[in-house]
Structure formats: structure tokens, C-alpha cells
Tab-separated table of C-alpha atoms in Angstrom:
chain	number	residue	atom	x	y	z
A	1	MET	CA	-3.501	33.035	-8.801
A	2	ASN	CA	-6.362	32.944	-11.337
A	3	THR	CA	-4.242	31.082	-13.871
A	4	PRO	CA	-5.562	28.118	-15.819
A	5	ASN	CA	-2.557	25.948	-15.023
A	6	HIS	CA	-1.872	26.677	-11.363
A	7	ILE	CA	-2.734	24.253	-8.570
A	8	THR	CA	-2.060	24.028	-4.833
A	9	LEU	CA	-1.192	20.694	-3.244
A	10	ILE	CA	-1.578	19.981	0.453
A	11	GLY	CA	0.995	17.447	1.631
A	12	ALA	CA	4.529	16.817	0.367
A	13	GLY	CA	4.556	13.113	1.084
A	14	LEU	CA	4.839	10.468	-1.613
A	15	ALA	CA	1.651	11.241	-3.538
A	16	GLY	CA	1.986	15.013	-3.248
A	17	ALA	CA	5.566	14.995	-4.506
A	18	LEU	CA	4.734	12.662	-7.387
A	19	LEU	CA	1.668	14.612	-8.556
A	20	ALA	CA	3.655	17.855	-8.314
A	21	THR	CA	6.267	16.357	-10.627
A	22	LEU	CA	3.760	15.037	-13.162
A	23	LEU	CA	2.117	18.466	-13.484
A	24	ALA	CA	5.264	20.605	-13.238
A	25	ARG	CA	6.906	18.610	-16.027
A	26	GLN	CA	3.971	19.668	-18.229
A	27	GLY	CA	4.450	23.340	-17.471
A	28	TRP	CA	1.986	23.745	-14.632
A	29	GLN	CA	2.635	26.126	-11.743
A	30	VAL	CA	2.528	23.903	-8.662
A	31	ASP	CA	2.776	24.967	-5.019
A	32	VAL	CA	3.085	22.257	-2.378
A	33	TYR	CA	2.469	22.958	1.312
A	34	GLU	CA	3.747	20.552	3.976
A	35	LYS	CA	3.300	20.783	7.751
A	36	ARG	CA	6.633	19.084	8.512
A	37	GLY	CA	10.118	20.339	7.794
A	38	ASP	CA	12.117	19.455	4.719
A	39	PRO	CA	13.366	15.865	5.164
A	40	ARG	CA	16.241	16.600	2.788
A	41	LEU	CA	17.635	18.954	5.434
A	42	LYS	CA	16.587	17.459	8.761
A	43	GLY	CA	16.039	13.803	7.951
A	44	TYR	CA	12.807	11.948	7.527
A	45	ALA	CA	10.392	12.439	10.423
A	46	GLY	CA	7.262	10.863	9.032
A	47	GLY	CA	4.523	8.988	10.794
A	48	ARG	CA	4.101	5.397	9.658
A	49	SER	CA	7.354	3.852	8.533
A	50	ILE	CA	6.252	0.397	7.435
A	51	ASN	CA	8.440	-0.477	4.493
A	52	LEU	CA	6.633	-0.060	1.231
A	53	ALA	CA	6.171	-2.711	-1.439
A	54	LEU	CA	6.653	-1.140	-4.836
A	55	ALA	CA	4.808	-2.941	-7.644
A	56	GLU	CA	4.130	-2.353	-11.342
A	57	ARG	CA	1.405	0.270	-10.831
A	58	GLY	CA	3.764	2.356	-8.748
A	59	ARG	CA	6.723	1.830	-11.049
A	60	HIS	CA	4.633	2.938	-14.035
A	61	ALA	CA	3.890	6.230	-12.257
A	62	LEU	CA	7.553	6.654	-11.307
A	63	ARG	CA	8.588	6.132	-14.926
A	64	LEU	CA	6.188	8.866	-16.041
A	65	ALA	CA	7.756	11.185	-13.438
A	66	GLY	CA	11.322	10.288	-14.406
A	67	ALA	CA	11.945	8.849	-10.936
A	68	ASP	CA	12.101	5.093	-11.487
A	69	GLU	CA	15.864	4.808	-11.932
A	70	ALA	CA	16.710	6.759	-8.772
A	71	VAL	CA	14.191	4.825	-6.703
A	72	MET	CA	15.181	1.401	-7.979
A	73	ALA	CA	18.820	2.086	-7.085
A	74	GLN	CA	17.769	1.826	-3.422
A	75	ALA	CA	15.108	-0.887	-3.706
A	76	VAL	CA	15.506	-4.519	-2.602
A	77	MET	CA	13.876	-7.255	-4.648
A	78	MET	CA	11.409	-9.609	-2.945
A	79	ARG	CA	10.690	-12.791	-4.890
A	80	GLY	CA	7.948	-14.076	-2.617
A	81	ARG	CA	6.773	-14.807	0.882
A	82	MET	CA	9.204	-16.728	3.049
A	83	VAL	CA	6.843	-18.476	5.436
A	84	HIS	CA	8.273	-19.350	8.856
A	85	PHE	CA	6.314	-22.224	10.378
A	86	LEU	CA	5.932	-22.678	14.118
A	87	ASP	CA	8.176	-25.766	14.029
A	88	GLY	CA	11.031	-23.793	12.448
A	89	ARG	CA	10.551	-24.897	8.836
A	90	THR	CA	10.573	-22.270	6.084
A	91	ASP	CA	8.972	-22.243	2.650
A	92	LEU	CA	9.384	-19.643	-0.112
A	93	GLN	CA	6.062	-19.029	-1.859
A	94	ARG	CA	6.900	-17.112	-5.035
A	95	TYR	CA	4.764	-14.128	-5.975
A	96	GLY	CA	5.118	-14.745	-9.700
A	97	ARG	CA	6.450	-17.162	-12.272
A	98	ASP	CA	10.087	-16.029	-12.087
A	99	ASP	CA	12.265	-12.991	-11.333
A	100	SER	CA	10.370	-10.973	-13.927
A	101	GLU	CA	7.436	-10.956	-11.482
A	102	VAL	CA	8.666	-9.616	-8.153
A	103	ILE	CA	7.966	-6.703	-5.832
A	104	TRP	CA	10.462	-4.269	-4.354
A	105	SER	CA	10.987	-3.152	-0.777
A	106	VAL	CA	11.580	0.592	-0.522
A	107	HIS	CA	12.119	2.797	2.513
A	108	ARG	CA	9.383	5.409	2.854
A	109	GLY	CA	11.768	8.157	3.957
A	110	GLU	CA	14.344	7.578	1.227
A	111	LEU	CA	11.596	7.475	-1.381
A	112	ASN	CA	10.102	10.736	-0.106
A	113	VAL	CA	13.467	12.502	-0.319
A	114	ILE	CA	14.004	11.318	-3.904
A	115	LEU	CA	10.532	12.415	-5.019
A	116	LEU	CA	10.793	15.824	-3.367
A	117	GLN	CA	14.058	16.581	-5.137
A	118	ILE	CA	12.663	15.475	-8.479
A	119	ALA	CA	9.543	17.620	-7.912
A	120	GLU	CA	11.621	20.684	-7.108
A	121	ASP	CA	13.906	20.053	-10.094
A	122	ALA	CA	10.772	19.906	-12.279
A	123	GLY	CA	9.776	23.375	-11.100
A	124	ALA	CA	7.343	22.731	-8.254
A	125	LYS	CA	7.580	25.179	-5.342
A	126	LEU	CA	7.807	23.441	-1.968
A	127	HIS	CA	6.703	25.213	1.227
A	128	PHE	CA	7.618	23.455	4.487
A	129	HIS	CA	6.402	24.136	8.028
A	130	ARG	CA	3.015	25.035	6.600
A	131	GLY	CA	0.269	23.027	8.273
A	132	LEU	CA	-3.220	23.644	6.885
A	133	SER	CA	-5.372	25.127	9.662
A	134	ALA	CA	-8.483	26.448	7.892
A	135	VAL	CA	-10.003	26.960	4.446
A	136	ASP	CA	-12.488	29.620	3.344
A	137	PHE	CA	-13.819	27.898	0.243
A	138	ASP	CA	-16.072	30.810	-0.757
A	139	ALA	CA	-13.185	33.285	-0.772
A	140	ARG	CA	-10.697	30.594	-1.884
A	141	ILE	CA	-8.303	31.409	0.939
A	142	ALA	CA	-6.269	28.755	2.761
A	143	ARG	CA	-4.612	29.429	6.106
A	144	PHE	CA	-1.482	27.705	7.356
A	145	ASN	CA	0.366	27.585	10.676
A	146	ASP	CA	4.147	27.509	11.033
A	147	ASP	CA	4.952	25.074	13.862
A	148	ARG	CA	8.243	26.826	14.566
A	149	ASP	CA	6.783	30.151	15.754
A	150	ASP	CA	3.007	29.551	15.557
A	151	SER	CA	2.679	32.240	12.909
A	152	THR	CA	-0.239	32.214	10.451
A	153	HIS	CA	0.039	32.513	6.683
A	154	GLU	CA	-2.696	32.930	4.084
A	155	ILE	CA	-2.761	32.156	0.368
A	156	VAL	CA	-5.331	32.550	-2.391
A	157	PHE	CA	-5.927	29.363	-4.364
A	158	ASP	CA	-7.678	28.225	-7.513
A	159	SER	CA	-7.974	24.552	-6.508
A	160	LEU	CA	-6.636	22.482	-3.623
A	161	VAL	CA	-5.517	18.867	-3.881
A	162	GLY	CA	-5.431	16.910	-0.639
A	163	ALA	CA	-2.464	14.535	-0.627
A	164	ASP	CA	-2.060	14.868	3.138
A	165	GLY	CA	-2.734	11.320	4.227
A	166	ALA	CA	-5.289	9.484	6.314
A	167	GLY	CA	-5.503	12.327	8.847
A	168	SER	CA	-6.059	14.858	6.065
A	169	ALA	CA	-6.580	18.445	7.220
A	170	LEU	CA	-8.077	19.319	3.844
A	171	ARG	CA	-10.620	16.514	4.162
A	172	ALA	CA	-11.643	17.868	7.555
A	173	ALA	CA	-12.104	21.340	6.046
A	174	MET	CA	-14.106	19.934	3.120
A	175	ASN	CA	-16.329	18.006	5.534
A	176	GLN	CA	-17.277	21.304	7.166
A	177	ALA	CA	-18.379	22.646	3.792
A	178	THR	CA	-20.170	19.539	2.503
A	179	ASP	CA	-20.919	15.980	3.625
A	180	LEU	CA	-18.325	13.669	2.096
A	181	GLY	CA	-19.988	10.547	3.517
A	182	GLU	CA	-16.918	9.759	5.598
A	183	ARG	CA	-16.705	6.597	7.710
A	184	THR	CA	-13.749	4.806	9.240
A	185	GLU	CA	-13.710	1.095	10.072
A	186	PHE	CA	-10.983	0.086	12.509
A	187	LEU	CA	-9.522	-3.372	12.084
A	188	GLY	CA	-9.343	-4.233	15.768
A	189	HIS	CA	-5.644	-5.004	15.284
A	190	SER	CA	-2.603	-2.744	15.600
A	191	TYR	CA	1.106	-2.996	14.858
A	192	LYS	CA	4.510	-2.395	16.418
A	193	GLU	CA	7.768	-2.012	14.529
A	194	LEU	CA	11.017	-3.779	15.496
A	195	GLU	CA	14.337	-4.162	13.697
A	196	ILE	CA	16.698	-6.922	12.576
A	197	PRO	CA	20.205	-5.399	12.294
A	198	PRO	CA	22.825	-6.533	9.753
A	199	ALA	CA	24.704	-9.765	10.371
A	200	PRO	CA	28.181	-9.542	11.965
A	201	ASP	CA	29.766	-9.630	8.503
A	202	GLY	CA	27.631	-6.650	7.407
A	203	GLY	CA	25.259	-8.673	5.235
A	204	PHE	CA	21.627	-9.650	5.676
A	205	SER	CA	20.871	-11.900	8.645
A	206	ILE	CA	18.209	-13.893	6.753
A	207	GLU	CA	17.229	-14.327	3.094
A	208	ALA	CA	17.316	-10.842	1.609
A	209	ASN	CA	15.075	-11.236	-1.416
A	210	ALA	CA	11.851	-12.186	0.330
A	211	LEU	CA	9.074	-10.804	2.486
A	212	HIS	CA	9.270	-12.924	5.629
A	213	ILE	CA	6.042	-13.964	7.361
A	214	TRP	CA	5.496	-15.739	10.652
A	215	PRO	CA	1.751	-16.603	10.413
A	216	ARG	CA	0.131	-17.552	13.709
A	217	GLY	CA	-3.621	-17.522	13.147
A	218	ARG	CA	-5.048	-14.369	14.707
A	219	TYR	CA	-1.708	-12.563	14.590
A	220	MET	CA	1.621	-12.533	12.754
A	221	CYS	CA	5.038	-10.978	12.226
A	222	ILE	CA	6.478	-9.821	8.922
A	223	ALA	CA	9.942	-8.570	7.968
A	224	LEU	CA	10.920	-6.540	4.901
A	225	PRO	CA	14.525	-5.949	3.779
A	226	ASN	CA	16.178	-2.535	3.622
A	227	ASP	CA	19.072	-1.502	1.400
A	228	GLU	CA	21.289	-0.932	4.479
A	229	ARG	CA	21.047	-4.702	5.171
A	230	THR	CA	18.526	-4.382	7.988
A	231	PHE	CA	14.975	-5.692	8.140
A	232	THR	CA	11.985	-3.744	9.371
A	233	VAL	CA	9.953	-6.199	11.453
A	234	THR	CA	6.269	-5.512	12.069
A	235	LEU	CA	4.341	-7.342	14.766
A	236	PHE	CA	0.571	-7.387	14.165
A	237	LEU	CA	-1.624	-8.272	17.136
A	238	PRO	CA	-5.302	-7.901	18.070
A	239	ASN	CA	-6.061	-4.976	20.346
A	240	GLU	CA	-7.780	-7.240	22.875
A	241	GLY	CA	-7.628	-10.890	23.917
A	242	GLU	CA	-4.659	-13.211	24.334
A	243	PRO	CA	-2.208	-12.403	22.962
A	244	SER	CA	-2.924	-8.756	22.197
A	245	PHE	CA	-1.568	-5.285	22.734
A	246	ASP	CA	-3.816	-5.188	25.781
A	247	SER	CA	-2.151	-8.236	27.353
A	248	ILE	CA	1.406	-7.567	26.098
A	249	ARG	CA	2.531	-4.141	27.234
A	250	THR	CA	6.175	-4.519	28.281
A	251	GLY	CA	9.354	-5.586	26.548
A	252	ALA	CA	9.614	-8.589	28.863
A	253	GLN	CA	6.117	-9.729	27.904
A	254	ALA	CA	7.003	-9.284	24.229
A	255	ARG	CA	10.083	-11.481	24.699
A	256	THR	CA	7.928	-14.205	26.264
A	257	LEU	CA	5.596	-14.053	23.246
A	258	PHE	CA	8.509	-14.354	20.830
A	259	GLU	CA	10.051	-17.234	22.783
A	260	ARG	CA	6.783	-19.122	22.370
A	261	ASP	CA	5.559	-18.135	18.891
A	262	PHE	CA	8.462	-16.589	16.940
A	263	ALA	CA	11.426	-18.514	18.326
A	264	ASP	CA	13.556	-18.377	15.163
A	265	ALA	CA	13.049	-14.609	14.892
A	266	LEU	CA	13.993	-13.837	18.487
A	267	PRO	CA	17.810	-14.135	18.128
A	268	LEU	CA	17.649	-11.780	15.143
A	269	ILE	CA	16.115	-8.879	17.131
A	270	PRO	CA	18.654	-7.978	19.840
A	271	GLN	CA	16.833	-4.776	20.819
A	272	LEU	CA	13.396	-6.396	21.063
A	273	GLU	CA	12.537	-5.057	24.500
A	274	ARG	CA	13.735	-1.543	23.717
A	275	ASP	CA	12.011	-1.406	20.334
A	276	PHE	CA	8.749	-2.718	21.755
A	277	GLU	CA	8.648	-0.217	24.602
A	278	HIS	CA	9.856	2.854	22.680
A	279	ASN	CA	8.242	2.498	19.241
A	280	PRO	CA	4.627	3.666	18.967
A	281	THR	CA	1.736	1.281	18.432
A	282	GLY	CA	0.143	2.009	15.056
A	283	LEU	CA	-3.574	1.762	14.356
A	284	LEU	CA	-5.031	-0.033	11.346
A	285	ALA	CA	-8.200	1.214	9.687
A	286	THR	CA	-10.004	1.612	6.367
A	287	LEU	CA	-11.339	5.036	5.362
A	288	TYR	CA	-14.346	5.283	3.056
A	289	LEU	CA	-15.687	8.437	1.409
A	290	ASP	CA	-18.688	8.761	-0.902
A	291	ARG	CA	-17.342	12.011	-2.355
A	292	TRP	CA	-13.759	12.996	-3.022
A	293	HIS	CA	-14.204	16.520	-4.370
A	294	LEU	CA	-15.896	19.870	-3.765
A	295	ASP	CA	-16.825	21.146	-7.257
A	296	ASP	CA	-13.683	22.750	-8.725
A	297	ARG	CA	-12.282	23.947	-5.421
A	298	ALA	CA	-10.820	20.815	-3.837
A	299	VAL	CA	-10.184	17.141	-4.451
A	300	LEU	CA	-8.664	14.323	-2.388
A	301	LEU	CA	-6.475	11.414	-3.444
A	302	GLY	CA	-4.432	8.589	-1.946
A	303	ASP	CA	-4.833	7.930	1.764
A	304	ALA	CA	-6.714	11.199	2.207
A	305	ALA	CA	-9.517	9.706	0.092
A	306	HIS	CA	-9.277	5.967	0.730
A	307	ALA	CA	-6.780	4.874	3.402
A	308	MET	CA	-6.472	1.106	3.599
A	309	VAL	CA	-4.774	-1.530	5.715
A	310	PRO	CA	-1.272	-2.373	4.420
A	311	PHE	CA	-1.691	-6.101	3.781
A	312	HIS	CA	-1.681	-6.070	-0.006
A	313	GLY	CA	1.212	-3.624	-0.232
A	314	GLN	CA	-0.895	-1.454	-2.541
A	315	GLY	CA	-1.537	1.762	-0.589
A	316	MET	CA	1.332	3.643	-2.213
A	317	ASN	CA	0.837	1.976	-5.588
A	318	CYS	CA	-2.843	2.926	-5.558
A	319	ALA	CA	-2.034	6.504	-4.547
A	320	PHE	CA	0.510	6.785	-7.371
A	321	GLU	CA	-2.105	5.465	-9.787
A	322	ASP	CA	-4.445	8.182	-8.466
A	323	CYS	CA	-1.792	10.789	-9.267
A	324	VAL	CA	-1.473	9.574	-12.854
A	325	ALA	CA	-5.249	9.509	-13.316
A	326	LEU	CA	-5.767	13.003	-11.870
A	327	ALA	CA	-2.874	14.462	-13.855
A	328	GLU	CA	-4.312	12.977	-17.050
A	329	ARG	CA	-7.712	14.565	-16.339
A	330	LEU	CA	-6.200	17.961	-15.586
A	331	LEU	CA	-3.847	17.921	-18.552
A	332	ALA	CA	-6.717	16.984	-20.876
A	333	GLY	CA	-7.996	20.543	-20.511
A	334	ASN	CA	-11.376	19.777	-18.944
A	335	ASP	CA	-12.744	22.375	-16.566
A	336	ARG	CA	-11.587	21.641	-13.017
A	337	ALA	CA	-14.981	20.572	-11.651
A	338	GLN	CA	-15.445	18.092	-14.498
A	339	ALA	CA	-11.853	16.843	-14.189
A	340	PHE	CA	-12.326	16.193	-10.467
A	341	ALA	CA	-15.681	14.494	-11.024
A	342	ASP	CA	-14.270	12.295	-13.794
A	343	PHE	CA	-11.305	11.396	-11.590
A	344	GLN	CA	-13.613	10.317	-8.763
A	345	GLN	CA	-15.787	8.287	-11.125
A	346	GLN	CA	-12.742	6.533	-12.555
A	347	ARG	CA	-10.996	5.766	-9.268
A	348	LEU	CA	-13.613	5.284	-6.535
A	349	ARG	CA	-14.603	1.742	-7.561
A	350	SER	CA	-10.932	0.833	-7.910
A	351	ALA	CA	-10.207	2.136	-4.423
A	352	ARG	CA	-13.083	0.166	-2.882
A	353	ALA	CA	-11.853	-2.989	-4.602
A	354	ILE	CA	-8.267	-2.764	-3.364
A	355	GLN	CA	-9.475	-1.829	0.121
A	356	ALA	CA	-11.483	-5.065	0.190
A	357	MET	CA	-8.571	-7.105	-1.159
A	358	ALA	CA	-6.210	-5.621	1.429
A	359	LEU	CA	-8.517	-6.748	4.235
A	360	GLU	CA	-8.804	-10.221	2.698
A	361	ASN	CA	-5.043	-10.487	2.366
A	362	TYR	CA	-4.576	-9.994	6.116
A	363	LEU	CA	-6.606	-13.115	6.770
A	364	GLU	CA	-4.614	-14.977	4.123
A	365	MET	CA	-1.213	-13.873	5.432
A	366	ARG	CA	-1.812	-14.566	9.093
A	367	ASP	CA	-3.989	-17.677	8.852
A	368	ARG	CA	-3.807	-19.411	5.459
A	369	VAL	CA	-0.275	-19.415	4.041
A	370	ASP	CA	0.594	-22.485	6.132
A	371	ASN	CA	-2.763	-24.241	5.503
A	372	ASP	CA	-2.752	-27.461	3.428
A	373	ASP	CA	-5.945	-26.609	1.510
A	374	TYR	CA	-4.577	-23.179	0.661
A	375	LEU	CA	-1.249	-24.627	-0.499
A	376	LEU	CA	-3.045	-27.102	-2.776
A	377	GLN	CA	-5.154	-24.308	-4.261
A	378	ARG	CA	-2.001	-22.266	-4.797
A	379	ALA	CA	-0.411	-25.194	-6.631
A	380	LEU	CA	-3.459	-25.547	-8.880
A	381	GLU	CA	-3.493	-21.781	-9.416
A	382	ARG	CA	0.071	-21.897	-10.751
A	383	GLU	CA	-0.730	-24.880	-12.967
A	384	LEU	CA	-3.815	-23.234	-14.473
A	385	ALA	CA	-1.865	-20.051	-15.148
A	386	GLU	CA	0.558	-22.177	-17.199
A	387	ARG	CA	-2.143	-24.204	-18.975
A	388	HIS	CA	-4.487	-21.277	-19.690
A	389	PRO	CA	-2.440	-18.039	-19.766
A	390	ASP	CA	-5.151	-16.326	-21.827
A	391	ARG	CA	-7.873	-17.040	-19.242
A	392	PHE	CA	-6.371	-17.676	-15.806
A	393	MET	CA	-4.092	-15.303	-13.915
A	394	PRO	CA	-3.606	-15.393	-10.122
A	395	ARG	CA	-5.327	-12.433	-8.501
A	396	TYR	CA	-2.078	-11.401	-6.860
A	397	ALA	CA	-0.484	-11.165	-10.301
A	398	MET	CA	-3.391	-9.127	-11.666
A	399	VAL	CA	-3.027	-6.669	-8.795
A	400	THR	CA	0.755	-6.575	-8.535
A	401	PHE	CA	2.345	-7.216	-11.913
A	402	HIS	CA	-0.304	-5.652	-14.154
A	403	ARG	CA	-2.348	-2.463	-14.313
A	404	MET	CA	-5.823	-3.704	-15.098
A	405	PRO	CA	-8.378	-1.886	-12.893
A	406	TYR	CA	-8.466	-3.154	-9.324
A	407	GLU	CA	-12.175	-3.853	-9.602
A	408	VAL	CA	-11.573	-6.148	-12.572
A	409	ALA	CA	-8.907	-8.064	-10.621
A	410	PHE	CA	-11.219	-8.267	-7.595
A	411	GLU	CA	-14.264	-9.570	-9.472
A	412	ARG	CA	-12.299	-11.986	-11.634
A	413	GLY	CA	-10.315	-13.159	-8.617
A	414	GLN	CA	-13.534	-14.080	-6.830
A	415	ARG	CA	-14.642	-16.257	-9.754
A	416	GLN	CA	-11.233	-17.922	-9.955
A	417	ARG	CA	-11.157	-18.610	-6.211
A	418	GLU	CA	-14.560	-20.307	-6.374
A	419	LEU	CA	-13.254	-22.466	-9.204
A	420	LEU	CA	-10.094	-23.427	-7.282
A	421	VAL	CA	-12.111	-24.439	-4.224
A	422	GLU	CA	-14.480	-26.552	-6.318
A	423	LEU	CA	-11.736	-28.280	-8.296
A	424	THR	CA	-9.629	-29.191	-5.233
A	425	ARG	CA	-12.502	-30.266	-2.968
A	426	GLY	CA	-11.918	-33.852	-1.844
A	427	HIS	CA	-8.343	-33.924	-3.165
A	428	ASP	CA	-5.047	-33.763	-1.303
A	429	SER	CA	-2.854	-33.736	-4.428
A	430	LEU	CA	-3.035	-32.432	-7.979
A	431	ASP	CA	-2.226	-35.946	-9.194
A	432	SER	CA	-5.797	-37.114	-8.596
A	433	LEU	CA	-7.452	-34.360	-10.649
A	434	ASP	CA	-9.247	-35.101	-13.929
A	435	TRP	CA	-7.366	-32.614	-16.086
A	436	SER	CA	-9.750	-32.806	-19.033
A	437	ALA	CA	-12.597	-31.798	-16.705
A	438	VAL	CA	-10.416	-29.102	-15.128
A	439	ASP	CA	-9.532	-27.607	-18.522
A	440	ALA	CA	-13.154	-27.688	-19.608
A	441	ALA	CA	-14.248	-25.900	-16.436
A	442	VAL	CA	-11.715	-23.128	-16.993
A	443	ARG	CA	-12.826	-22.587	-20.601
A	444	GLU	CA	-16.481	-22.617	-19.599
A	445	ARG	CA	-16.255	-20.382	-16.534
A	446	LEU	CA	-13.551	-17.831	-17.436
A	447	THR	CA	-13.627	-15.438	-20.366
A	448	PRO	CA	-10.347	-14.307	-21.958
A	449	LEU	CA	-8.345	-11.899	-19.813
A	450	PRO	CA	-8.680	-8.181	-20.511
A	451	ALA	CA	-5.683	-6.108	-21.520
A	452	ASP	CA	-3.882	-3.878	-19.015
A	453	ALA	CA	-4.898	-0.274	-18.602
């Protein structure tokens, strides 16, 4: 193309469609190549379909792309975690102070369709059935295969952006040209999706405005609401041990597990056996790269650069934040190599921080949300946020309801957690705390909060 404002995106998923919109709306020529067919014509046929938790970082990006209103029309509010105890009790643990601090459940496929249409309306050119097969970086030629007839197609590019997910074909091609320092750490746990259908009257079968969690120590179930009044249920189990995906392989064995450990969920999932046996088992892993770009010729973002486990609900939000950051660098008029380098410098630390927090959150969700010490610390956390709003903010709020850099939330959250543990040690109620000493400790240990990005 040899034009200063042309770019080629690999992958028409969520991040690819959003970045295409951000650039096309500013007059850029954007071509997007996607290995799958157009989901607007044939329906969504993606890989992972875990419901997505849309938070402020993601909504900010959607607003910039003019997509927030259309997306929110299909989103379901989640006020907090509805914890289902083994004895049948439930407890709603709010995410924020009130309904101004919530997250939103969105369906990956519906969101993808909305973003693709908005990208095309903005002027981006979408090319489906074009799976990246090889890249000649010296000649700047990319080759694609059409899965319908196995034909090959070549294009000349200025720069490639890899928004093609954790299994990125562009990343594989870049790794052949230079060492990206790639390493993948598998969690040792996997997941299986199930479904809660609507109630007989057509409504939700359980509380709609919550993310439901059945924490059971080394494993758990969660359920997120959909706008069609269903819930997507995700069972997370270790790969080995008891119970695990190694020991539970049939629908009948899954029913036995639910009868024992998720008894109140079992009547809600009438197709448990079928879902368990027919739905694929998904892997969970964290992808780390030391380099995200190849001079001015290629750059990676989102899951292609830093895939993470889904337990903080920030994978999509982080990828959308990547799109905003990269678009800002490109639109600033820097040369491509410098724009890509600046983007990596700005976002790599943030990605590492949210990857770490996502791993930590798995332990919290499956093993701590029904723990007395944790619940006391949560109570103190809420109290300190009220008493010292200029200095104390729950880490979840910093990550979810604000846009301060992830690394700032991570580092400050560690200091706050240490303080909560110290202040509640030896106590089983907030009533026995010395509040003058508590207030003094907060003022001494925590500096005023930084402003959002």
C-alpha cells in the first residue's frame, strides 16, 4: 500500500474490530483479515464462549468507538458475587458501593457482531475466510488460506497488527523472524461450559443481577446471566486428582459430583449430562512475551500478546485498553517502529500486573469467598473506603471501576492487603478494633490515591 495511514489487522474478533473502528473513524485505511466466516451471516462460531464481564476500561474504549450504547442494550448488570455455600446458604458480596459500581455480563458472539458492523460502517474493510498462513517480513508479503477451497491469497502490507488471540498465527510468524521470549504457563485446571435455561415463566431461574459462585476449595462453578434469560455455567476443575477432569469423564460422573458439591445448582441444569459430554474442555494458561513488536512491521495486542486466565474478568477490558493505547500512538504521527515500541513500553507492565491479579483472583474465588477471615477483611476494606476515600480503595474497584494503570492497582493493592491482614489479626469482629489506631495506620501507610488515566 505504501500509504502513511494504512494498516492491516489480523483477526476480526473483539480487539481487531474495535481497533479497526478507532482508526477508521480517524480516516485510516484499515483492512482486517479473519480466518472464520462472517458471524453476521452464519452466526457466531468462535472458540471460547465464556461470558465476558464488561467493566469501565472496556466501556471507555467502546465509548470512543461509538459502540457503548449498542453493546449496553444487550448487557446484564451484575451487582456482585452471589456466593452459594455448601449448606445451601447464599450471600451477595457487592463489587462496589452501590449500583454505580457494577460490571456487565455480555455475550462474546453478540458483542463481536456489534463491533464488526460498527467497524464496517466506519470504513474498515473486512476479509473473511482468510487465515494467515505465512509472512515474508523482508518483502512485506502476507499469505492467507481460504478454508472453503484451500486457495492461497497474497497481500502486500505496510504493518501488521496481531489481534488474533492466544493461538496467534502472526505471533508464530514473528517468532520465526525474531525471538519474542515467549513462554506459556498452564494453570493445571480446565473448564467445561453448561447452561441454565430460562424459568418456566420465561424469566431468570436465579438472581439475574449477580455473578454466581459455588466455591469448593480446589474447584468451583460460576454462572453469568445472558440477556435471553439463560445463564452460562462454567465448571472449573483441576486436570488431575479427585475430583478432576481426569476422574470425571462422563455425564453420569458429573451428575454425581453436582449431587455432592453443587446440589442447589443441579435442578437448574436439566441438560447437565449432555452439556458435559458434548461441550469441549477448555484449557487455562497465561502467555508471556518479552517483545510484542518487530520494528515497524508487526505488533501484537490483547490475547495474542498476553493471554490470561479469566478470573478477574479483565481479558477483554485489557485488550480494549490496548486498542486505545495503540490507536493513540499511531494517531500521534510517530513513525511506526517508535509507535509500536512506545505502545509496548506503556502496556507490558500493565499486562503483567493484570495477569498476576487474574491468577490471584482464582484462588480467592474458589477458596476464600466463604472464609471467615476473608469476610472480616472485606468488611474492614469497605469501612476504610468510606472513612478514607482519598487513600483507601479496594483493589477490585481500582481494577474494575477506574482506569488507573493495572500496575498501580496491583502494587497499591498489595500494600492495602498487608494492612488489612495486620489490622484484623486476632479479631473476629470490627467492633473490637481500635479505630484511632486503624485511622492512623491508614494515614501513615497509604499515600493519597492517584487520579485515573
